[in-house]
CSV table of C-alpha atoms and ligand atoms in Angstrom, one decimal:
chain,number,residue,atom,x,y,z
A,1,MET,CA,18.3,-1.3,-19.7
A,2,ALA,CA,19.9,-4.3,-21.4
A,3,ALA,CA,21.7,-7.0,-19.6
A,4,GLY,CA,24.3,-7.0,-22.4
A,5,THR,CA,27.7,-8.3,-21.2
A,6,PHE,CA,26.2,-8.9,-17.7
A,7,GLY,CA,24.3,-11.9,-18.9
A,8,GLU,CA,26.2,-14.5,-17.1
A,9,SER,CA,24.4,-16.2,-14.3
A,10,GLY,CA,25.7,-16.4,-10.7
A,11,ALA,CA,27.1,-19.3,-8.7
A,12,ASP,CA,25.5,-21.0,-5.8
A,13,LEU,CA,26.9,-20.5,-2.3
A,14,ARG,CA,27.1,-23.2,0.3
A,15,LEU,CA,28.1,-22.7,3.9
A,16,VAL,CA,28.6,-26.1,5.6
A,17,GLY,CA,28.9,-26.4,9.4
A,18,ILE,CA,30.4,-22.9,9.8
A,19,ARG,CA,31.4,-21.8,13.2
A,20,LYS,CA,33.3,-18.6,13.9
A,21,ALA,CA,34.8,-17.9,17.3
A,22,PHE,CA,36.6,-14.7,18.1
A,23,PRO,CA,38.8,-14.6,21.2
A,24,GLY,CA,36.1,-14.6,24.0
A,25,PHE,CA,33.1,-14.5,21.7
A,26,THR,CA,31.5,-16.9,19.3
A,27,ALA,CA,29.8,-14.8,16.6
A,28,ILE,CA,28.5,-17.8,14.5
A,29,GLU,CA,27.3,-20.8,16.5
A,30,GLU,CA,26.4,-23.0,13.6
A,31,LEU,CA,25.6,-22.1,10.1
A,32,ASP,CA,24.4,-24.4,7.2
A,33,LEU,CA,23.1,-22.5,4.3
A,34,THR,CA,22.6,-23.1,0.6
A,35,ILE,CA,21.9,-20.1,-1.7
A,36,PRO,CA,20.9,-21.2,-5.2
A,37,ALA,CA,22.6,-19.6,-8.2
A,38,GLY,CA,20.8,-16.5,-9.5
A,39,SER,CA,18.7,-15.9,-6.4
A,40,PHE,CA,18.3,-12.8,-4.3
A,41,PHE,CA,18.9,-13.9,-0.8
A,42,ALA,CA,18.5,-11.8,2.3
A,43,LEU,CA,20.1,-12.4,5.7
A,44,LEU,CA,18.0,-10.6,8.2
A,45,GLY,CA,18.7,-10.1,11.9
A,46,PRO,CA,19.2,-7.7,14.7
A,47,SER,CA,22.5,-5.8,15.4
A,48,GLY,CA,25.3,-8.1,16.5
A,49,CYS,CA,23.7,-11.4,15.3
A,50,GLY,CA,26.6,-12.2,13.0
A,51,LYS,CA,25.5,-10.9,9.6
A,52,THR,CA,28.6,-9.0,8.7
A,53,THR,CA,30.8,-11.8,10.1
A,54,THR,CA,29.0,-14.2,7.7
A,55,LEU,CA,29.7,-12.0,4.7
A,56,ARG,CA,33.3,-11.6,5.7
A,57,LEU,CA,33.6,-15.4,5.9
A,58,VAL,CA,32.2,-15.7,2.4
A,59,ALA,CA,34.5,-12.9,1.1
A,60,GLY,CA,37.5,-14.5,2.7
A,61,LEU,CA,38.2,-11.6,5.1
A,62,GLU,CA,37.7,-14.0,8.0
A,63,VAL,CA,38.7,-17.6,8.4
A,64,PRO,CA,36.1,-19.9,9.9
A,65,THR,CA,36.9,-21.8,13.1
A,66,ALA,CA,35.1,-24.8,11.6
A,67,GLY,CA,33.3,-25.6,8.4
A,68,ARG,CA,33.6,-25.0,4.7
A,69,VAL,CA,32.7,-22.3,2.2
A,70,LEU,CA,31.8,-23.5,-1.3
A,71,ILE,CA,31.1,-21.1,-4.3
A,72,GLY,CA,29.8,-22.7,-7.5
A,73,GLY,CA,30.8,-26.1,-6.1
A,74,THR,CA,34.4,-25.1,-5.5
A,75,ASP,CA,35.7,-25.2,-1.9
A,76,VAL,CA,37.1,-21.7,-1.3
A,77,THR,CA,37.6,-22.0,2.4
A,78,ASP,CA,41.3,-21.6,2.2
A,79,ALA,CA,41.3,-19.2,-0.8
A,80,LYS,CA,42.5,-15.6,-0.5
A,81,PRO,CA,39.8,-12.9,-0.9
A,82,HIS,CA,41.0,-11.9,-4.4
A,83,ARG,CA,40.9,-15.5,-5.6
A,84,ARG,CA,37.1,-15.7,-4.9
A,85,PRO,CA,34.5,-14.8,-7.5
A,86,VAL,CA,33.0,-12.4,-5.0
A,87,ASN,CA,32.4,-8.6,-4.8
A,88,THR,CA,31.3,-6.8,-1.7
A,89,VAL,CA,29.4,-3.5,-1.4
A,90,PHE,CA,29.7,-2.2,2.1
A,91,GLN,CA,27.5,0.3,3.9
A,92,SER,CA,30.2,3.0,3.4
A,93,TYR,CA,30.8,2.8,-0.3
A,94,ALA,CA,34.5,3.8,-0.3
A,95,LEU,CA,34.9,5.1,-3.8
A,96,PHE,CA,38.3,6.5,-4.7
A,97,PRO,CA,37.9,10.3,-4.3
A,98,HIS,CA,40.7,11.3,-6.7
A,99,MET,CA,39.2,9.3,-9.6
A,100,SER,CA,36.3,10.1,-11.8
A,101,VAL,CA,33.1,8.0,-11.6
A,102,ILE,CA,34.0,6.1,-14.8
A,103,GLU,CA,37.5,5.5,-13.6
A,104,ASN,CA,36.2,4.2,-10.3
A,105,VAL,CA,33.9,1.7,-12.1
A,106,ALA,CA,36.6,0.6,-14.6
A,107,PHE,CA,39.2,0.2,-11.9
A,108,GLY,CA,38.8,-3.6,-11.2
A,109,LEU,CA,38.5,-4.4,-14.9
A,110,ARG,CA,41.7,-2.4,-15.8
A,111,ARG,CA,43.6,-4.1,-13.0
A,112,ARG,CA,42.7,-7.4,-14.4
A,113,LYS,CA,43.5,-6.2,-17.9
A,114,VAL,CA,40.0,-6.9,-19.2
A,115,ALA,CA,39.5,-5.6,-22.8
A,116,ASP,CA,37.3,-2.6,-23.3
A,117,ALA,CA,37.2,-1.7,-19.6
A,118,ILE,CA,35.8,1.8,-20.2
A,119,GLY,CA,33.0,0.5,-22.5
A,120,LYS,CA,32.0,-2.0,-19.9
A,121,ALA,CA,32.1,0.6,-17.1
A,122,HIS,CA,29.8,2.8,-19.2
A,123,GLU,CA,27.4,-0.1,-19.6
A,124,ALA,CA,27.4,-0.7,-15.8
A,125,LEU,CA,26.8,3.0,-15.2
A,126,ARG,CA,23.8,2.9,-17.6
A,127,LEU,CA,22.5,0.0,-15.5
A,128,VAL,CA,22.3,2.3,-12.4
A,129,GLU,CA,21.2,5.2,-14.6
A,130,LEU,CA,24.3,7.3,-13.9
A,131,ASP,CA,26.2,7.3,-17.1
A,132,HIS,CA,25.5,11.1,-17.4
A,133,VAL,CA,27.8,11.8,-14.4
A,134,ALA,CA,30.6,9.5,-15.6
A,135,ASN,CA,33.2,12.3,-15.6
A,136,ARG,CA,32.4,13.7,-12.2
A,137,ARG,CA,34.3,13.0,-9.0
A,138,PRO,CA,32.5,11.1,-6.2
A,139,SER,CA,32.4,14.2,-4.1
A,140,GLN,CA,30.2,15.9,-6.8
A,141,LEU,CA,27.5,13.2,-6.3
A,142,SER,CA,24.8,12.8,-3.7
A,143,GLY,CA,25.0,9.9,-1.2
A,144,GLY,CA,22.5,7.8,-3.1
A,145,GLN,CA,24.3,8.4,-6.4
A,146,GLN,CA,27.6,7.4,-4.8
A,147,GLN,CA,26.0,4.2,-3.5
A,148,ARG,CA,24.8,3.4,-7.0
A,149,VAL,CA,28.3,4.0,-8.4
A,150,ALA,CA,29.6,1.6,-5.8
A,151,LEU,CA,27.0,-0.9,-7.0
A,152,ALA,CA,28.0,-0.4,-10.7
A,153,ARG,CA,31.6,-0.9,-9.6
A,154,ALA,CA,30.8,-4.2,-8.0
A,155,VAL,CA,28.5,-5.4,-10.8
A,156,VAL,CA,30.9,-4.6,-13.6
A,157,ASN,CA,33.3,-7.3,-12.4
A,158,ARG,CA,30.5,-9.8,-12.9
A,159,PRO,CA,31.2,-11.6,-9.7
A,160,ALA,CA,29.4,-14.9,-9.4
A,161,LEU,CA,28.3,-13.7,-6.0
A,162,LEU,CA,27.6,-10.2,-4.9
A,163,LEU,CA,27.6,-9.5,-1.2
A,164,LEU,CA,25.7,-6.4,0.0
A,165,ASP,CA,26.2,-5.4,3.6
A,166,GLU,CA,23.5,-2.9,4.4
A,167,PRO,CA,24.3,-1.0,1.2
A,168,LEU,CA,21.3,1.3,1.5
A,169,GLY,CA,22.0,2.3,5.2
A,170,ALA,CA,23.0,5.9,4.5
A,171,LEU,CA,19.9,6.7,2.4
A,172,ASP,CA,16.8,8.5,3.5
A,173,LEU,CA,13.6,6.4,3.6
A,174,LYS,CA,12.2,7.4,0.2
A,175,LEU,CA,15.5,7.0,-1.7
A,176,ARG,CA,16.0,3.7,0.2
A,177,ARG,CA,12.7,2.4,-1.0
A,178,GLN,CA,13.5,3.5,-4.6
A,179,MET,CA,16.9,1.9,-4.5
A,180,GLN,CA,15.4,-1.4,-3.1
A,181,LEU,CA,13.3,-1.7,-6.2
A,182,GLU,CA,16.2,-0.7,-8.4
A,183,LEU,CA,18.6,-3.2,-6.8
A,184,LYS,CA,16.0,-5.9,-7.3
A,185,SER,CA,15.5,-5.1,-11.0
A,186,ILE,CA,19.3,-4.9,-11.5
A,187,GLN,CA,19.6,-8.4,-9.9
A,188,SER,CA,17.0,-9.9,-12.2
A,189,GLU,CA,18.6,-8.2,-15.2
A,190,VAL,CA,22.2,-9.4,-14.5
A,191,GLY,CA,21.1,-12.7,-13.1
A,192,LEU,CA,23.9,-12.8,-10.5
A,193,THR,CA,23.5,-14.3,-7.0
A,194,PHE,CA,22.9,-11.6,-4.5
A,195,LEU,CA,23.5,-12.0,-0.8
A,196,HIS,CA,22.0,-9.0,0.9
A,197,VAL,CA,22.4,-8.3,4.6
A,198,THR,CA,20.0,-6.1,6.4
A,199,HIS,CA,18.3,-5.6,9.8
A,200,ASP,CA,15.3,-4.0,8.1
A,201,GLN,CA,12.6,-6.6,7.8
A,202,GLU,CA,10.6,-4.7,5.3
A,203,GLU,CA,13.7,-4.3,3.1
A,204,ALA,CA,14.4,-8.0,3.3
A,205,MET,CA,10.8,-9.0,2.5
A,206,THR,CA,10.5,-6.5,-0.4
A,207,MET,CA,13.7,-7.5,-2.1
A,208,ALA,CA,14.5,-11.1,-1.6
A,209,ASP,CA,13.2,-14.4,-3.0
A,210,THR,CA,14.4,-16.1,0.2
A,211,VAL,CA,15.0,-14.6,3.6
A,212,ALA,CA,17.0,-16.2,6.4
A,213,VAL,CA,16.2,-14.8,9.8
A,214,MET,CA,19.4,-14.8,11.9
A,215,ASN,CA,19.5,-14.5,15.7
A,216,LYS,CA,22.5,-14.9,18.0
A,217,GLY,CA,24.7,-16.5,15.5
A,218,ARG,CA,22.2,-19.0,14.2
A,219,ILE,CA,19.6,-19.1,11.4
A,220,GLU,CA,16.1,-19.4,13.1
A,221,GLN,CA,14.1,-19.9,9.9
A,222,LEU,CA,14.5,-19.7,6.2
A,223,GLY,CA,11.9,-19.3,3.5
A,224,SER,CA,10.1,-17.0,1.1
A,225,PRO,CA,8.9,-13.7,2.7
A,226,ALA,CA,5.3,-14.9,2.6
A,227,GLU,CA,6.2,-18.3,4.2
A,228,LEU,CA,8.1,-16.7,7.0
A,229,TYR,CA,5.4,-14.1,7.6
A,230,GLU,CA,2.4,-16.5,7.5
A,231,LEU,CA,4.0,-19.4,9.3
A,232,PRO,CA,6.7,-18.3,11.7
A,233,ARG,CA,8.3,-21.3,13.5
A,234,THR,CA,9.9,-19.5,16.4
A,235,GLY,CA,8.9,-16.7,18.7
A,236,PHE,CA,11.8,-14.6,17.5
A,237,VAL,CA,10.7,-14.9,13.8
A,238,ALA,CA,7.1,-14.2,14.8
A,239,THR,CA,8.0,-10.9,16.4
A,240,PHE,CA,11.1,-9.7,14.5
A,241,LEU,CA,9.4,-10.1,11.1
A,242,GLY,CA,6.2,-8.1,11.7
A,243,GLN,CA,4.2,-8.3,14.9
A,244,SER,CA,2.4,-11.3,16.5
A,245,ASN,CA,0.0,-11.9,19.4
A,246,LEU,CA,1.4,-14.9,21.4
A,247,PHE,CA,-0.6,-16.8,24.0
A,248,ASP,CA,0.6,-19.5,26.4
A,249,ALA,CA,-1.6,-22.6,26.0
A,250,THR,CA,-1.9,-26.2,27.1
A,251,VAL,CA,-2.9,-28.8,24.5
A,252,GLU,CA,-6.3,-30.5,25.4
A,253,GLN,CA,-6.6,-32.7,22.3
A,254,THR,CA,-5.8,-33.3,18.7
A,255,ALA,CA,-8.5,-34.5,16.4
A,256,GLY,CA,-9.2,-34.3,12.7
A,257,GLY,CA,-6.0,-32.5,12.1
A,258,VAL,CA,-6.9,-29.7,14.6
A,259,ILE,CA,-5.2,-29.1,17.9
A,260,THR,CA,-7.4,-27.5,20.7
A,261,ALA,CA,-5.5,-25.8,23.5
A,262,ARG,CA,-6.6,-24.0,26.7
A,263,THR,CA,-5.4,-20.4,27.2
A,264,ALA,CA,-6.2,-18.0,30.1
A,265,GLY,CA,-8.7,-16.5,27.8
A,266,GLY,CA,-10.5,-19.7,26.7
A,267,VAL,CA,-10.0,-22.6,24.3
A,268,LEU,CA,-8.4,-21.9,20.9
A,269,ALA,CA,-7.8,-24.1,17.9
A,270,VAL,CA,-4.9,-24.4,15.5
A,271,PRO,CA,-4.4,-26.7,12.4
A,272,ALA,CA,-2.0,-29.4,13.5
A,273,ALA,CA,0.0,-28.8,10.3
A,274,ARG,CA,0.6,-25.2,11.5
A,275,ALA,CA,2.0,-26.2,14.9
A,276,VAL,CA,5.6,-27.0,15.8
A,277,SER,CA,4.5,-29.3,18.6
A,278,ALA,CA,1.2,-31.0,19.4
A,279,ALA,CA,1.4,-31.9,23.1
A,280,GLY,CA,1.8,-30.3,26.5
A,281,ARG,CA,2.5,-26.6,26.8
A,282,ILE,CA,2.7,-24.7,23.6
A,283,THR,CA,2.4,-21.1,22.4
A,284,LEU,CA,-0.3,-20.0,20.0
A,285,GLY,CA,0.1,-17.0,17.7
A,286,VAL,CA,-1.8,-14.9,15.3
A,287,ARG,CA,-0.9,-11.7,13.3
A,288,PRO,CA,-2.8,-8.5,14.3
A,289,GLU,CA,-4.3,-7.9,10.9
A,290,LYS,CA,-6.0,-11.3,10.9
A,291,LEU,CA,-8.2,-10.3,13.8
A,292,LEU,CA,-11.7,-8.9,13.6
A,293,LEU,CA,-13.4,-6.9,16.3
A,294,HIS,CA,-17.0,-7.5,17.2
A,295,PRO,CA,-19.2,-5.2,19.4
A,296,THR,CA,-21.3,-8.2,20.5
A,297,GLU,CA,-20.4,-11.8,21.0
A,298,PRO,CA,-20.0,-13.6,17.6
A,299,ALA,CA,-21.4,-17.0,17.1
A,300,ARG,CA,-18.9,-19.8,17.9
A,301,ASP,CA,-18.2,-22.1,15.0
A,302,GLU,CA,-15.7,-24.6,13.7
A,303,GLN,CA,-13.9,-22.1,11.5
A,304,HIS,CA,-13.1,-19.4,14.1
A,305,ASN,CA,-11.3,-18.7,17.3
A,306,VAL,CA,-13.1,-16.2,19.6
A,307,LEU,CA,-11.7,-14.3,22.6
A,308,GLY,CA,-13.7,-12.0,24.8
A,309,PRO,CA,-15.3,-10.0,26.1
A,310,GLY,CA,-12.4,-7.6,26.3
A,311,ARG,CA,-12.0,-3.9,26.4
A,312,ILE,CA,-10.4,-1.5,24.0
A,313,VAL,CA,-7.5,0.2,25.8
A,314,ASP,CA,-6.0,2.1,23.0
A,315,ALA,CA,-6.9,3.1,19.4
A,316,SER,CA,-4.2,4.6,17.1
A,317,PHE,CA,-5.1,5.9,13.8
A,318,THR,CA,-2.2,5.3,11.3
A,319,GLY,CA,-3.9,6.2,8.0
A,320,VAL,CA,-4.2,2.9,6.3
A,321,SER,CA,-5.3,1.1,9.5
A,322,THR,CA,-6.4,1.7,13.0
A,323,GLN,CA,-4.3,-0.2,15.5
A,324,TYR,CA,-6.3,-1.2,18.6
A,325,LEU,CA,-5.0,-2.7,21.8
A,326,VAL,CA,-7.6,-5.0,23.5
A,327,GLU,CA,-7.3,-6.1,27.1
A,328,ILE,CA,-8.6,-9.7,27.5
A,329,PRO,CA,-9.0,-10.6,31.2
A,330,GLY,CA,-6.4,-13.2,32.2
A,331,LEU,CA,-4.7,-13.2,28.8
A,332,GLY,CA,-3.3,-9.7,28.5
A,333,THR,CA,-3.2,-7.2,25.7
A,334,ILE,CA,-3.9,-8.1,22.1
A,335,ALA,CA,-3.0,-6.0,19.1
A,336,VAL,CA,-5.6,-5.7,16.3
A,337,PHE,CA,-5.0,-3.9,13.0
A,338,ALA,CA,-8.2,-2.9,11.4
A,339,GLN,CA,-8.3,-1.6,7.8
A,340,ASN,CA,-9.8,1.9,7.6
A,341,LEU,CA,-12.9,1.1,5.6
A,342,VAL,CA,-14.9,3.9,7.2
A,343,PHE,CA,-14.0,7.3,8.3
A,344,GLY,CA,-11.8,7.2,11.4
A,345,ALA,CA,-11.7,4.8,14.3
A,346,VAL,CA,-14.8,2.5,14.8
A,347,TYR,CA,-14.1,1.6,18.4
A,348,THR,CA,-13.1,3.8,21.3
A,349,PRO,CA,-11.2,3.1,24.5
A,350,GLY,CA,-13.3,1.6,27.2
A,351,GLN,CA,-15.6,-0.1,24.7
A,352,GLU,CA,-16.4,-3.8,25.2
A,353,VAL,CA,-15.4,-6.0,22.2
A,354,TRP,CA,-14.8,-9.6,21.2
A,355,VAL,CA,-11.9,-10.6,19.0
A,356,ALA,CA,-12.3,-13.3,16.3
A,357,TRP,CA,-10.2,-14.8,13.6
A,358,GLU,CA,-10.1,-17.8,11.3
A,359,ARG,CA,-8.5,-20.8,12.9
A,360,GLU,CA,-6.3,-21.4,9.9
A,361,HIS,CA,-4.5,-18.1,10.6
A,362,THR,CA,-3.3,-19.4,13.9
A,363,PHE,CA,0.2,-20.8,14.3
A,364,GLY,CA,1.6,-23.0,17.0
A,365,LEU,CA,5.1,-22.6,18.5
A,366,ASP,CA,7.1,-24.1,21.3
A,367,ALA,CA,6.3,-23.4,24.9
A,368,ASP,CA,9.2,-21.0,25.3
A,369,ALA,CA,8.4,-18.9,22.2
A,370,ARG,CA,7.2,-15.8,24.2
A,371,ALA,CA,10.5,-15.7,26.1
A,372,ALA,CA,12.4,-16.0,22.8
A,373,ALA,CA,10.5,-13.2,21.1
A,374,ALA,CA,12.5,-10.2,19.9
A,375,PRO,CA,12.8,-7.5,22.5
A,376,ASP,CA,11.0,-4.3,21.6
A,377,ASP,CA,14.1,-2.3,21.3
A,378,GLU,CA,15.3,-4.6,18.5
A,379,LEU,CA,12.2,-4.3,16.4
A,380,ASP,CA,13.4,-1.0,14.9
A,381,PRO,CA,17.1,-0.8,15.6
A,382,GLU,CA,19.2,2.3,14.8
A,383,PRO,CA,21.2,1.9,11.6
A,384,ALA,CA,24.2,-0.1,12.7
A,385,ASP,CA,27.8,1.0,12.5
A,386,ASP,CA,29.3,-1.5,10.1
A,387,ALA,CA,32.8,-2.9,10.2
A,388,ALA,CA,33.2,-1.7,6.6
A,389,GLY,CA,36.5,-1.8,4.8
A,390,PRO,CA,37.5,-0.7,1.3
A,391,PRO,CA,35.8,-2.5,-1.5
A,392,VAL,CA,37.1,-5.9,-2.3
A,393,GLU,CA,37.8,-6.5,-6.0
A,394,ALA,CA,36.8,-9.7,-7.6
A,395,ALA,CA,39.5,-12.1,-8.7
B,1,ATP,N1,37.0,-9.2,15.5
B,1,ATP,C1,36.1,-9.5,16.4
B,1,ATP,N2,36.4,-9.8,17.6
B,1,ATP,C2,35.5,-10.1,18.6
B,1,ATP,N3,34.2,-10.0,18.4
B,1,ATP,C3,33.8,-9.7,17.2
B,1,ATP,C4,34.7,-9.4,16.1
B,1,ATP,N4,33.9,-9.1,15.0
B,1,ATP,C5,32.6,-9.2,15.4
B,1,ATP,N5,32.5,-9.5,16.7
B,1,ATP,C6,31.3,-9.8,17.4
B,1,ATP,O1,30.5,-10.7,16.8
B,1,ATP,C7,29.2,-10.4,16.8
B,1,ATP,C8,28.6,-10.4,15.4
B,1,ATP,O2,29.1,-9.2,14.8
B,1,ATP,P1,28.7,-8.8,13.3
B,1,ATP,O3,29.5,-7.6,12.9
B,1,ATP,O4,28.7,-10.0,12.4
B,1,ATP,O5,27.2,-8.4,13.6
B,1,ATP,P2,26.0,-7.9,12.6
B,1,ATP,O6,24.9,-8.9,12.6
B,1,ATP,O7,26.7,-7.5,11.3
B,1,ATP,O8,25.5,-6.6,13.3
B,1,ATP,P3,25.1,-5.1,12.8
B,1,ATP,O9,23.7,-5.2,12.3
B,1,ATP,O10,25.3,-4.2,14.0
B,1,ATP,O11,26.1,-4.7,11.7
B,1,ATP,C9,29.1,-9.1,17.6
B,1,ATP,O12,28.7,-9.4,18.9
B,1,ATP,C10,30.5,-8.5,17.5
B,1,ATP,O13,30.7,-7.7,18.6
B,2,MG,MG1,27.0,-5.7,10.3
């Protein structure tokens, strides 16, 4: 697939001091965000955190209560939707049912009297590998194909900024994964700025260069998928993006760049550079796959944290890994993901074990991090009903 006429690069997006209050409810508390031109940016968060509201503010479908929206350096806060270099693909793809696929894709170009609208529409359809169905009606396509047409229809306008609001929500898991990869390769081919909204953490991490984790109308943390995963800075990020074991702790000392802190299960250490605060009550965290189980007490050394003895209370075989729950007296239950290097589970419920991990995998959070962790029912939310409207054409 050639980039061809889609070679223009996107524009950067800046949201400055944005607040959005609806009567009786503030959907966006405070939002400052810069999305560099040409990047694939994901806004990730649970249902109701303000993702769609943010997109609607960028598209001009909502007016902010406070703050400014800048696209490519131009202040568009007061510009009408059709005056903004933006296209939106909503969860419900809203193609015109009475038009053929090619007419749907060419619609925006024709309305703006762009030369060779049909030729450009064919090129956009080739990009999503659907040129062979150009003469069909939308009703003669599968849901996934319709979504790809909606994407072609948005991309063909070469918006400086493409807004995607859960555009893959209607697809089954396999097609969804396939479309994630396709969308990503389309983005790198056309070089436009993509702002992708999702509540699926795996989708955000697979697709985006930068992910912003949003919670209750605020951005909790922003960074590359690996940064967010390896060094979460809040309890919400630590538990919404993958799983984490979190322990309440009280700092005993900081020496040589290492903080040691007492937990109900013993003293643990965390590199000071990986801790949000270094005094008083803190929360220590570690990802389940960083932990190793030992049948006997491992030697204590400067590189490792060790907890135990504990007891295996559950072992779930998931194929690639076995997920153990280990009860540590006083501390609670710890999740341990062990790669399946041998046949089946190695430890069985009731067995005594120690848990060890490299200190440098530990992260330190504020004292209230456990309370701020994502509730379980938000870890895998149902596909949300989006406030989708008809597609918005670019200026
Ligand atoms: N017009 C409105 N009037 C009042 N409240 C609103 C309005 N639009 C949205 N809200 C509220 O603002 C909050 C954020 O809504 P938004 O649609 O941005 O959430 P979201 O993050 O997109 O969620 P989802 O993942 O479910 O789509 C919600 O609590 C919602 O009820
Ligand atoms: Mg939404």
